[in-house]
PDB file of C-alpha atoms in Angstrom:
ATOM      1  CA  UNK F 230     131.100  16.262 -81.002  1.00 71.00           C
ATOM      2  CA  UNK F 231     130.492  17.056 -77.347  1.00 70.00           C
ATOM      3  CA  UNK F 232     127.763  14.378 -77.317  1.00 77.00           C
ATOM      4  CA  UNK F 233     129.190  12.073 -79.989  1.00 85.00           C
ATOM      5  CA  UNK F 234     132.616  11.515 -78.450  1.00 85.00           C
ATOM      6  CA  UNK F 235     131.390   9.672 -75.302  1.00 87.00           C
ATOM      7  CA  UNK F 236     129.228   7.377 -77.474  1.00 90.00           C
ATOM      8  CA  UNK F 237     132.135   6.611 -79.788  1.00 91.00           C
ATOM      9  CA  UNK F 238     134.514   5.922 -76.931  1.00 91.00           C
ATOM     10  CA  UNK F 239     131.952   3.657 -75.266  1.00 92.00           C
ATOM     11  CA  UNK F 240     131.438   1.786 -78.546  1.00 93.00           C
ATOM     12  CA  UNK F 241     135.173   1.175 -78.876  1.00 93.00           C
ATOM     13  CA  UNK F 242     135.331   0.070 -75.241  1.00 92.00           C
ATOM     14  CA  UNK F 243     134.081  -3.380 -76.268  1.00 93.00           C
ATOM     15  CA  UNK F 244     137.086  -5.609 -77.148  1.00 92.00           C
ATOM     16  CA  UNK F 245     135.602  -7.190 -80.279  1.00 92.00           C
ATOM     17  CA  UNK F 246     134.171  -3.942 -81.645  1.00 93.00           C
ATOM     18  CA  UNK F 247     137.616  -2.439 -81.082  1.00 93.00           C
ATOM     19  CA  UNK F 248     139.165  -5.393 -82.951  1.00 90.00           C
ATOM     20  CA  UNK F 249     136.900  -4.700 -85.951  1.00 93.00           C
ATOM     21  CA  UNK F 250     137.791  -0.995 -85.833  1.00 93.00           C
ATOM     22  CA  UNK F 251     141.519  -1.726 -85.662  1.00 88.00           C
ATOM     23  CA  UNK F 252     141.337  -4.163 -88.572  1.00 87.00           C
ATOM     24  CA  UNK F 253     139.463  -1.660 -90.738  1.00 91.00           C
ATOM     25  CA  UNK F 254     142.018   0.999 -89.814  1.00 87.00           C
ATOM     26  CA  UNK F 255     144.883  -1.282 -90.875  1.00 82.00           C
ATOM     27  CA  UNK F 256     143.127  -2.053 -94.159  1.00 82.00           C
ATOM     28  CA  UNK F 257     142.067   1.552 -94.862  1.00 84.00           C
ATOM     29  CA  UNK F 258     141.103   2.644 -97.510  1.00 80.00           C
ATOM     30  CA  UNK F 259     139.932  -0.890 -98.440  1.00 82.00           C
ATOM     31  CA  UNK F 260     136.235  -1.742 -98.288  1.00 88.00           C
ATOM     32  CA  UNK F 261     136.063  -5.224 -96.819  1.00 88.00           C
ATOM     33  CA  UNK F 262     133.208  -7.726 -97.308  1.00 90.00           C
ATOM     34  CA  UNK F 263     131.387  -8.806 -94.159  1.00 90.00           C
ATOM     35  CA  UNK F 264     132.273 -12.446 -94.814  1.00 88.00           C
ATOM     36  CA  UNK F 265     135.983 -11.641 -94.914  1.00 86.00           C
ATOM     37  CA  UNK F 266     135.753  -9.711 -91.641  1.00 90.00           C
ATOM     38  CA  UNK F 267     133.958 -12.616 -89.985  1.00 90.00           C
ATOM     39  CA  UNK F 268     136.575 -15.088 -91.221  1.00 87.00           C
ATOM     40  CA  UNK F 269     139.554 -12.980 -90.147  1.00 85.00           C
ATOM     41  CA  UNK F 270     138.173 -12.251 -86.667  1.00 88.00           C
ATOM     42  CA  UNK F 271     136.527 -15.671 -86.148  1.00 88.00           C
ATOM     43  CA  UNK F 272     133.088 -14.165 -85.511  1.00 91.00           C
ATOM     44  CA  UNK F 273     129.659 -15.569 -86.279  1.00 93.00           C
ATOM     45  CA  UNK F 274     127.868 -13.542 -88.972  1.00 91.00           C
ATOM     46  CA  UNK F 275     125.081 -12.542 -86.574  1.00 93.00           C
ATOM     47  CA  UNK F 276     127.596 -11.393 -83.948  1.00 94.00           C
ATOM     48  CA  UNK F 277     129.619  -9.461 -86.518  1.00 93.00           C
ATOM     49  CA  UNK F 278     126.446  -7.807 -87.812  1.00 93.00           C
ATOM     50  CA  UNK F 279     125.561  -6.549 -84.336  1.00 95.00           C
ATOM     51  CA  UNK F 280     129.053  -5.145 -83.772  1.00 94.00           C
ATOM     52  CA  UNK F 281     129.137  -3.451 -87.174  1.00 95.00           C
ATOM     53  CA  UNK F 282     125.692  -1.929 -86.539  1.00 95.00           C
ATOM     54  CA  UNK F 283     126.994  -0.384 -83.319  1.00 95.00           C
ATOM     55  CA  UNK F 284     130.089   1.007 -85.055  1.00 95.00           C
ATOM     56  CA  UNK F 285     127.944   2.467 -87.860  1.00 95.00           C
ATOM     57  CA  UNK F 286     125.480   3.970 -85.397  1.00 94.00           C
ATOM     58  CA  UNK F 287     128.405   5.653 -83.662  1.00 93.00           C
ATOM     59  CA  UNK F 288     129.506   7.066 -87.030  1.00 93.00           C
ATOM     60  CA  UNK F 289     132.869   5.296 -87.106  1.00 95.00           C
ATOM     61  CA  UNK F 290     132.253   2.819 -89.938  1.00 95.00           C
ATOM     62  CA  UNK F 291     130.565   3.049 -93.343  1.00 94.00           C
ATOM     63  CA  UNK F 292     128.602   0.391 -95.183  1.00 94.00           C
ATOM     64  CA  UNK F 293     128.440   0.113 -98.973  1.00 92.00           C
ATOM     65  CA  UNK F 294     126.738  -2.406-101.220  1.00 90.00           C
ATOM     66  CA  UNK F 295     128.714  -3.937-104.083  1.00 83.00           C
ATOM     67  CA  UNK F 296     126.396  -6.262-105.990  1.00 83.00           C
ATOM     68  CA  UNK F 297     125.133  -8.747-103.432  1.00 83.00           C
ATOM     69  CA  UNK F 298     127.962  -8.045-100.991  1.00 84.00           C
ATOM     70  CA  UNK F 299     128.039  -5.537 -98.132  1.00 89.00           C
ATOM     71  CA  UNK F 300     131.419  -3.928 -97.654  1.00 92.00           C
ATOM     72  CA  UNK F 301     132.691  -1.930 -94.693  1.00 94.00           C
ATOM     73  CA  UNK F 302     135.324   0.747 -94.262  1.00 93.00           C
ATOM     74  CA  UNK F 303     136.407   3.351 -91.757  1.00 92.00           C
ATOM     75  CA  UNK F 304     134.641   6.716 -91.920  1.00 93.00           C
ATOM     76  CA  UNK F 305     137.938   8.548 -91.732  1.00 89.00           C
ATOM     77  CA  UNK F 306     136.396  12.014 -91.681  1.00 89.00           C
ATOM     78  CA  UNK F 307     134.454  11.233 -88.508  1.00 91.00           C
ATOM     79  CA  UNK F 308     137.350   9.357 -86.913  1.00 90.00           C
ATOM     80  CA  UNK F 309     139.598  12.372 -87.458  1.00 85.00           C
ATOM     81  CA  UNK F 310     136.935  14.655 -85.998  1.00 86.00           C
ATOM     82  CA  UNK F 311     136.880  12.483 -82.897  1.00 88.00           C
ATOM     83  CA  UNK F 312     140.657  12.519 -82.511  1.00 81.00           C
ATOM     84  CA  UNK F 313     140.753  16.274 -83.124  1.00 79.00           C
ATOM     85  CA  UNK F 314     138.187  16.751 -80.387  1.00 79.00           C
ATOM     86  CA  UNK F 315     140.151  14.650 -77.903  1.00 79.00           C
ATOM     87  CA  UNK F 316     143.490  16.276 -78.694  1.00 74.00           C
ATOM     88  CA  UNK F 317     142.395  19.864 -79.222  1.00 72.00           C
ATOM     89  CA  UNK F 318     139.391  20.261 -76.937  1.00 70.00           C
ATOM     90  CA  UNK F 319     139.983  17.823 -74.094  1.00 68.00           C
ATOM     91  CA  UNK F 320     143.767  18.397 -74.058  1.00 65.00           C
ATOM     92  CA  UNK F 321     143.418  22.073 -75.035  1.00 62.00           C
ATOM     93  CA  UNK F 322     145.808  21.455 -77.907  1.00 56.00           C
ATOM     94  CA  UNK F 323     148.859  21.062 -75.663  1.00 59.00           C
ATOM     95  CA  UNK F 324     151.471  19.162 -77.696  1.00 55.00           C
ATOM     96  CA  UNK F 325     153.661  18.693 -74.615  1.00 57.00           C
ATOM     97  CA  UNK F 326     151.127  16.327 -73.064  1.00 58.00           C
ATOM     98  CA  UNK F 327     148.886  15.254 -75.933  1.00 60.00           C
ATOM     99  CA  UNK F 328     151.102  14.631 -78.947  1.00 56.00           C
ATOM    100  CA  UNK F 329     150.378  10.982 -79.902  1.00 52.00           C
ATOM    101  CA  UNK F 330     153.604  10.465 -81.854  1.00 49.00           C
ATOM    102  CA  UNK F 331     156.623  12.367 -83.148  1.00 49.00           C
ATOM    103  CA  UNK F 332     155.607  14.385 -86.184  1.00 47.00           C
ATOM    104  CA  UNK F 333     157.397  13.727 -89.447  1.00 49.00           C
ATOM    105  CA  UNK F 334     157.768  17.253 -90.804  1.00 48.00           C
ATOM    106  CA  UNK F 335     159.181  18.831 -93.887  1.00 46.00           C
ATOM    107  CA  UNK F 336     161.329  21.906 -94.114  1.00 40.00           C
ATOM    108  CA  UNK F 337     164.803  22.987 -95.183  1.00 37.00           C
ATOM    109  CA  UNK F 338     166.507  20.879 -92.496  1.00 41.00           C
ATOM    110  CA  UNK F 339     164.900  17.741 -93.952  1.00 47.00           C
ATOM    111  CA  UNK F 340     165.743  18.419 -97.584  1.00 50.00           C
ATOM    112  CA  UNK F 341     168.623  15.937 -97.738  1.00 54.00           C
ATOM    113  CA  UNK F 342     167.367  13.329 -95.287  1.00 78.00           C
ATOM    114  CA  UNK F 343     167.343   9.655 -96.233  1.00 88.00           C
ATOM    115  CA  UNK F 344     164.057   7.967 -95.261  1.00 92.00           C
ATOM    116  CA  UNK F 345     163.713   4.331 -94.199  1.00 93.00           C
ATOM    117  CA  UNK F 346     160.946   2.257 -95.790  1.00 95.00           C
ATOM    118  CA  UNK F 347     159.747  -1.258 -94.942  1.00 95.00           C
ATOM    119  CA  UNK F 348     157.440  -3.301 -97.195  1.00 95.00           C
ATOM    120  CA  UNK F 349     155.623  -6.184 -95.483  1.00 92.00           C
ATOM    121  CA  UNK F 350     153.852  -9.251 -96.801  1.00 91.00           C
ATOM    122  CA  UNK F 351     153.119 -12.645 -95.271  1.00 87.00           C
ATOM    123  CA  UNK F 352     155.822 -14.410 -97.242  1.00 86.00           C
ATOM    124  CA  UNK F 353     158.712 -12.170 -98.195  1.00 91.00           C
ATOM    125  CA  UNK F 354     158.939 -13.918-101.557  1.00 91.00           C
ATOM    126  CA  UNK F 355     157.417 -11.800-104.343  1.00 93.00           C
ATOM    127  CA  UNK F 356     155.357  -8.613-103.850  1.00 94.00           C
ATOM    128  CA  UNK F 357     157.385  -7.184-100.972  1.00 95.00           C
ATOM    129  CA  UNK F 358     160.609  -8.176-102.726  1.00 96.00           C
ATOM    130  CA  UNK F 359     159.377  -6.404-105.875  1.00 96.00           C
ATOM    131  CA  UNK F 360     158.623  -3.275-103.850  1.00 96.00           C
ATOM    132  CA  UNK F 361     161.988  -3.298-102.084  1.00 96.00           C
ATOM    133  CA  UNK F 362     163.904  -3.710-105.340  1.00 97.00           C
ATOM    134  CA  UNK F 363     161.911  -1.166-107.335  1.00 97.00           C
ATOM    135  CA  UNK F 364     162.187   1.635-104.774  1.00 97.00           C
ATOM    136  CA  UNK F 365     165.877   0.977-104.175  1.00 95.00           C
ATOM    137  CA  UNK F 366     166.644   1.138-107.894  1.00 95.00           C
ATOM    138  CA  UNK F 367     164.247   4.005-108.569  1.00 93.00           C
ATOM    139  CA  UNK F 368     165.270   6.347-105.737  1.00 92.00           C
ATOM    140  CA  UNK F 369     167.846   4.591-103.601  1.00 85.00           C
ATOM    141  CA  UNK F 370     169.711   7.829-102.986  1.00 89.00           C
ATOM    142  CA  UNK F 371     166.729   9.113-100.965  1.00 92.00           C
ATOM    143  CA  UNK F 372     165.516   5.904 -99.314  1.00 94.00           C
ATOM    144  CA  UNK F 373     166.931   3.044 -97.305  1.00 94.00           C
ATOM    145  CA  UNK F 374     164.640   0.185 -98.301  1.00 96.00           C
ATOM    146  CA  UNK F 375     163.778  -3.087 -96.595  1.00 95.00           C
ATOM    147  CA  UNK F 376     161.175  -5.815 -96.988  1.00 95.00           C
ATOM    148  CA  UNK F 377     160.046  -8.601 -94.674  1.00 93.00           C
ATOM    149  CA  UNK F 378     157.462 -11.329 -94.176  1.00 91.00           C
ATOM    150  CA  UNK F 379     155.336 -12.261 -91.191  1.00 87.00           C
ATOM    151  CA  UNK F 380     155.878 -16.005 -91.640  1.00 84.00           C
ATOM    152  CA  UNK F 381     158.622 -17.612 -89.553  1.00 76.00           C
ATOM    153  CA  UNK F 382     160.352 -18.728 -92.752  1.00 78.00           C
ATOM    154  CA  UNK F 383     160.075 -17.878 -96.438  1.00 82.00           C
ATOM    155  CA  UNK F 384     162.024 -18.236 -99.678  1.00 89.00           C
ATOM    156  CA  UNK F 385     162.348 -15.988-102.711  1.00 92.00           C
ATOM    157  CA  UNK F 386     159.983 -17.028-105.482  1.00 92.00           C
ATOM    158  CA  UNK F 387     161.794 -18.077-108.696  1.00 91.00           C
ATOM    159  CA  UNK F 388     159.187 -16.380-110.920  1.00 91.00           C
ATOM    160  CA  UNK F 389     159.704 -13.126-108.999  1.00 93.00           C
ATOM    161  CA  UNK F 390     163.457 -13.328-109.432  1.00 94.00           C
ATOM    162  CA  UNK F 391     163.037 -14.046-113.139  1.00 93.00           C
ATOM    163  CA  UNK F 392     160.884 -10.923-113.582  1.00 94.00           C
ATOM    164  CA  UNK F 393     163.370  -8.761-111.673  1.00 96.00           C
ATOM    165  CA  UNK F 394     166.287  -9.996-113.760  1.00 96.00           C
ATOM    166  CA  UNK F 395     164.324  -9.388-116.964  1.00 94.00           C
ATOM    167  CA  UNK F 396     163.681  -5.802-115.833  1.00 95.00           C
ATOM    168  CA  UNK F 397     167.399  -5.244-115.293  1.00 95.00           C
ATOM    169  CA  UNK F 398     167.477  -5.411-111.486  1.00 96.00           C
ATOM    170  CA  UNK F 399     170.393  -6.889-109.569  1.00 94.00           C
ATOM    171  CA  UNK F 400     169.040  -9.742-107.410  1.00 94.00           C
ATOM    172  CA  UNK F 401     172.327 -11.041-105.988  1.00 92.00           C
ATOM    173  CA  UNK F 402     171.871  -9.443-102.548  1.00 91.00           C
ATOM    174  CA  UNK F 403     168.152 -10.161-102.140  1.00 94.00           C
ATOM    175  CA  UNK F 404     167.080 -12.507 -99.358  1.00 93.00           C
ATOM    176  CA  UNK F 405     163.852 -13.407 -97.583  1.00 92.00           C
ATOM    177  CA  UNK F 406     163.574 -11.722 -94.168  1.00 93.00           C
ATOM    178  CA  UNK F 407     161.207 -11.849 -91.180  1.00 91.00           C
ATOM    179  CA  UNK F 408     159.667  -8.820 -89.470  1.00 89.00           C
ATOM    180  CA  UNK F 409     161.483  -9.817 -86.274  1.00 88.00           C
ATOM    181  CA  UNK F 410     164.618  -8.290 -87.835  1.00 89.00           C
ATOM    182  CA  UNK F 411     162.925  -4.898 -87.662  1.00 88.00           C
ATOM    183  CA  UNK F 412     161.901  -4.936 -84.011  1.00 84.00           C
ATOM    184  CA  UNK F 413     163.920  -4.515 -80.862  1.00 78.00           C
ATOM    185  CA  UNK F 414     166.608  -2.047 -79.785  1.00 81.00           C
ATOM    186  CA  UNK F 415     168.973  -2.755 -82.680  1.00 84.00           C
ATOM    187  CA  UNK F 416     166.337  -2.450 -85.412  1.00 85.00           C
ATOM    188  CA  UNK F 417     166.480   0.453 -87.863  1.00 87.00           C
ATOM    189  CA  UNK F 418     164.199   3.417 -87.230  1.00 87.00           C
ATOM    190  CA  UNK F 419     161.448   3.346 -89.852  1.00 89.00           C
ATOM    191  CA  UNK F 420     159.783   6.354 -91.473  1.00 90.00           C
ATOM    192  CA  UNK F 421     157.327   4.400 -93.654  1.00 93.00           C
ATOM    193  CA  UNK F 422     155.761   0.935 -93.366  1.00 92.00           C
ATOM    194  CA  UNK F 423     153.616  -0.433 -96.207  1.00 93.00           C
ATOM    195  CA  UNK F 424     151.727  -3.725 -96.269  1.00 89.00           C
ATOM    196  CA  UNK F 425     151.410  -5.070 -99.817  1.00 89.00           C
ATOM    197  CA  UNK F 426     149.145  -8.046 -99.150  1.00 83.00           C
ATOM    198  CA  UNK F 427     145.811  -8.231 -97.352  1.00 75.00           C
ATOM    199  CA  UNK F 428     146.814 -11.108 -95.096  1.00 71.00           C
ATOM    200  CA  UNK F 429     149.713  -9.173 -93.599  1.00 59.00           C
ATOM    201  CA  UNK F 430     147.488  -6.132 -93.048  1.00 60.00           C
ATOM    202  CA  UNK F 431     144.973  -8.343 -91.237  1.00 64.00           C
ATOM    203  CA  UNK F 432     147.594  -9.335 -88.684  1.00 59.00           C
ATOM    204  CA  UNK F 433     148.659  -7.432 -85.610  1.00 60.00           C
ATOM    205  CA  UNK F 434     152.063  -6.117 -86.653  1.00 59.00           C
ATOM    206  CA  UNK F 435     154.539  -4.772 -84.094  1.00 59.00           C
ATOM    207  CA  UNK F 436     154.088  -1.277 -82.673  1.00 59.00           C
ATOM    208  CA  UNK F 437     156.923   0.317 -84.607  1.00 64.00           C
ATOM    209  CA  UNK F 438     159.163   2.675 -82.674  1.00 64.00           C
ATOM    210  CA  UNK F 439     158.263   6.279 -83.459  1.00 65.00           C
ATOM    211  CA  UNK F 440     155.007   5.292 -85.221  1.00 72.00           C
ATOM    212  CA  UNK F 441     156.067   5.573 -88.890  1.00 85.00           C
ATOM    213  CA  UNK F 442     153.653   6.681 -91.592  1.00 88.00           C
ATOM    214  CA  UNK F 443     151.918   3.527 -92.766  1.00 87.00           C
ATOM    215  CA  UNK F 444     149.550   2.479 -95.530  1.00 87.00           C
ATOM    216  CA  UNK F 445     148.025  -0.643 -97.029  1.00 87.00           C
ATOM    217  CA  UNK F 446     148.834  -1.170-100.711  1.00 90.00           C
ATOM    218  CA  UNK F 447     147.255  -4.598-101.064  1.00 85.00           C
ATOM    219  CA  UNK F 448     147.121  -6.434-104.383  1.00 84.00           C
ATOM    220  CA  UNK F 449     146.467  -9.986-105.619  1.00 85.00           C
ATOM    221  CA  UNK F 450     149.077 -12.622-104.845  1.00 87.00           C
ATOM    222  CA  UNK F 451     150.762 -13.822-108.060  1.00 89.00           C
ATOM    223  CA  UNK F 452     152.075 -16.885-106.219  1.00 86.00           C
ATOM    224  CA  UNK F 453     148.521 -18.237-105.960  1.00 87.00           C
ATOM    225  CA  UNK F 454     147.820 -18.062-109.695  1.00 86.00           C
ATOM    226  CA  UNK F 455     147.357 -21.469-111.276  1.00 85.00           C
ATOM    227  CA  UNK F 456     147.690 -22.419-114.921  1.00 83.00           C
ATOM    228  CA  UNK F 457     150.427 -22.617-117.507  1.00 85.00           C
ATOM    229  CA  UNK F 458     153.919 -21.262-117.008  1.00 84.00           C
ATOM    230  CA  UNK F 459     152.961 -18.325-119.245  1.00 85.00           C
ATOM    231  CA  UNK F 460     149.884 -17.521-117.126  1.00 86.00           C
ATOM    232  CA  UNK F 461     151.908 -17.633-113.927  1.00 86.00           C
ATOM    233  CA  UNK F 462     154.602 -15.444-115.454  1.00 86.00           C
ATOM    234  CA  UNK F 463     151.976 -12.927-116.556  1.00 90.00           C
ATOM    235  CA  UNK F 464     150.617 -12.687-112.990  1.00 91.00           C
ATOM    236  CA  UNK F 465     154.083 -11.784-111.697  1.00 93.00           C
ATOM    237  CA  UNK F 466     154.553  -9.256-114.510  1.00 93.00           C
ATOM    238  CA  UNK F 467     151.248  -7.608-113.569  1.00 92.00           C
ATOM    239  CA  UNK F 468     152.134  -7.467-109.877  1.00 93.00           C
ATOM    240  CA  UNK F 469     155.494  -5.916-110.727  1.00 94.00           C
ATOM    241  CA  UNK F 470     153.868  -3.311-112.982  1.00 94.00           C
ATOM    242  CA  UNK F 471     151.223  -2.346-110.420  1.00 93.00           C
ATOM    243  CA  UNK F 472     153.813  -1.953-107.680  1.00 94.00           C
ATOM    244  CA  UNK F 473     156.120   0.037-109.912  1.00 95.00           C
ATOM    245  CA  UNK F 474     153.283   2.492-110.632  1.00 94.00           C
ATOM    246  CA  UNK F 475     152.564   2.950-106.929  1.00 94.00           C
ATOM    247  CA  UNK F 476     156.202   3.281-105.976  1.00 95.00           C
ATOM    248  CA  UNK F 477     156.847   5.770-108.771  1.00 95.00           C
ATOM    249  CA  UNK F 478     154.023   7.901-107.344  1.00 95.00           C
ATOM    250  CA  UNK F 479     155.455   7.538-103.833  1.00 95.00           C
ATOM    251  CA  UNK F 480     158.995   8.456-104.905  1.00 94.00           C
ATOM    252  CA  UNK F 481     157.626  11.594-106.582  1.00 94.00           C
ATOM    253  CA  UNK F 482     156.090  12.923-103.335  1.00 93.00           C
ATOM    254  CA  UNK F 483     157.758  16.096-101.979  1.00 91.00           C
ATOM    255  CA  UNK F 484     158.287  14.441 -98.597  1.00 90.00           C
ATOM    256  CA  UNK F 485     160.535  17.141 -97.203  1.00 85.00           C
ATOM    257  CA  UNK F 486     157.787  19.763 -97.631  1.00 86.00           C
ATOM    258  CA  UNK F 487     154.810  17.785 -96.275  1.00 85.00           C
ATOM    259  CA  UNK F 488     153.635  17.502 -92.683  1.00 82.00           C
ATOM    260  CA  UNK F 489     152.572  14.130 -91.342  1.00 82.00           C
ATOM    261  CA  UNK F 490     148.853  14.601 -92.000  1.00 80.00           C
ATOM    262  CA  UNK F 491     149.435  15.570 -95.635  1.00 86.00           C
ATOM    263  CA  UNK F 492     151.931  12.754 -96.077  1.00 88.00           C
ATOM    264  CA  UNK F 493     149.520  10.180 -94.670  1.00 86.00           C
ATOM    265  CA  UNK F 494     146.773  11.421 -96.988  1.00 86.00           C
ATOM    266  CA  UNK F 495     149.161  11.178 -99.944  1.00 91.00           C
ATOM    267  CA  UNK F 496     150.191   7.557 -99.321  1.00 91.00           C
ATOM    268  CA  UNK F 497     146.535   6.618 -98.741  1.00 88.00           C
ATOM    269  CA  UNK F 498     145.635   8.251-102.059  1.00 89.00           C
ATOM    270  CA  UNK F 499     148.248   6.123-103.801  1.00 91.00           C
ATOM    271  CA  UNK F 500     146.436   3.030-102.510  1.00 84.00           C
ATOM    272  CA  UNK F 501     143.177   4.292-104.055  1.00 78.00           C
ATOM    273  CA  UNK F 502     144.642   4.974-107.482  1.00 71.00           C
ATOM    274  CA  UNK F 503     143.901   2.674-110.369  1.00 57.00           C
ATOM    275  CA  UNK F 504     147.497   1.694-110.828  1.00 48.00           C
ATOM    276  CA  UNK F 505     146.806  -0.566-113.772  1.00 47.00           C
ATOM    277  CA  UNK F 506     148.870  -3.608-114.553  1.00 46.00           C
ATOM    278  CA  UNK F 507     151.469  -2.237-116.863  1.00 45.00           C
ATOM    279  CA  UNK F 508     154.796  -3.926-117.099  1.00 42.00           C
TER     280      UNK F 508
END
């Protein structure tokens, strides 16, 4: 690491290579096709290829082939090794000067704490509303739950509301919200932030106060499904079922006994699980 760290830091010193790295970090553990990366970052394929080659040579990014497509993801093991080196070797492990963020710890004093959770999508109309409602009804005594969209304006989707009512959820207090409500001095302090659609994860979200534990739980957008009313309804049912599986796994985590590193690994693992599409 003594020789690797300078190379990795130099590689990330280029603004567009850093932009690729940051996007892959936000989408972790997703493996993103090269074409999607180029489209999101407005890069020519040849330019993107050169930047990705540099990131792979530095050991920060992995490449995998899926059929005819090349997909890219963060090499989290090597990234963590780099951060460990910087914090423990260069800073001599001094938390008073090197701690990058407050650590969310477990322990007896945290056993009865209520945690704040924010689910984000582009339009706060379906998936994020599902997630907010499910967690609140599933474990609302342990979580204060919010959802928001990155668009300036959004409306609740009628199919989403229909599914929630059919599942026995109270929808009377639900409303579409913007992420701006969760920034600034009067915003609630957040412990967890989850993006539930790829488009929101691709965007530069605010730097949340206190750096909450975050993860990307992306899934297909039921709003975009075309076809009969029954086909559209089925897409919303599937999205609800997939989110309920993930949120059930999240609510079962022993948060009060996990340190931040273990907690981050746990919420990332939930994103990797085959959650199915049960309803």
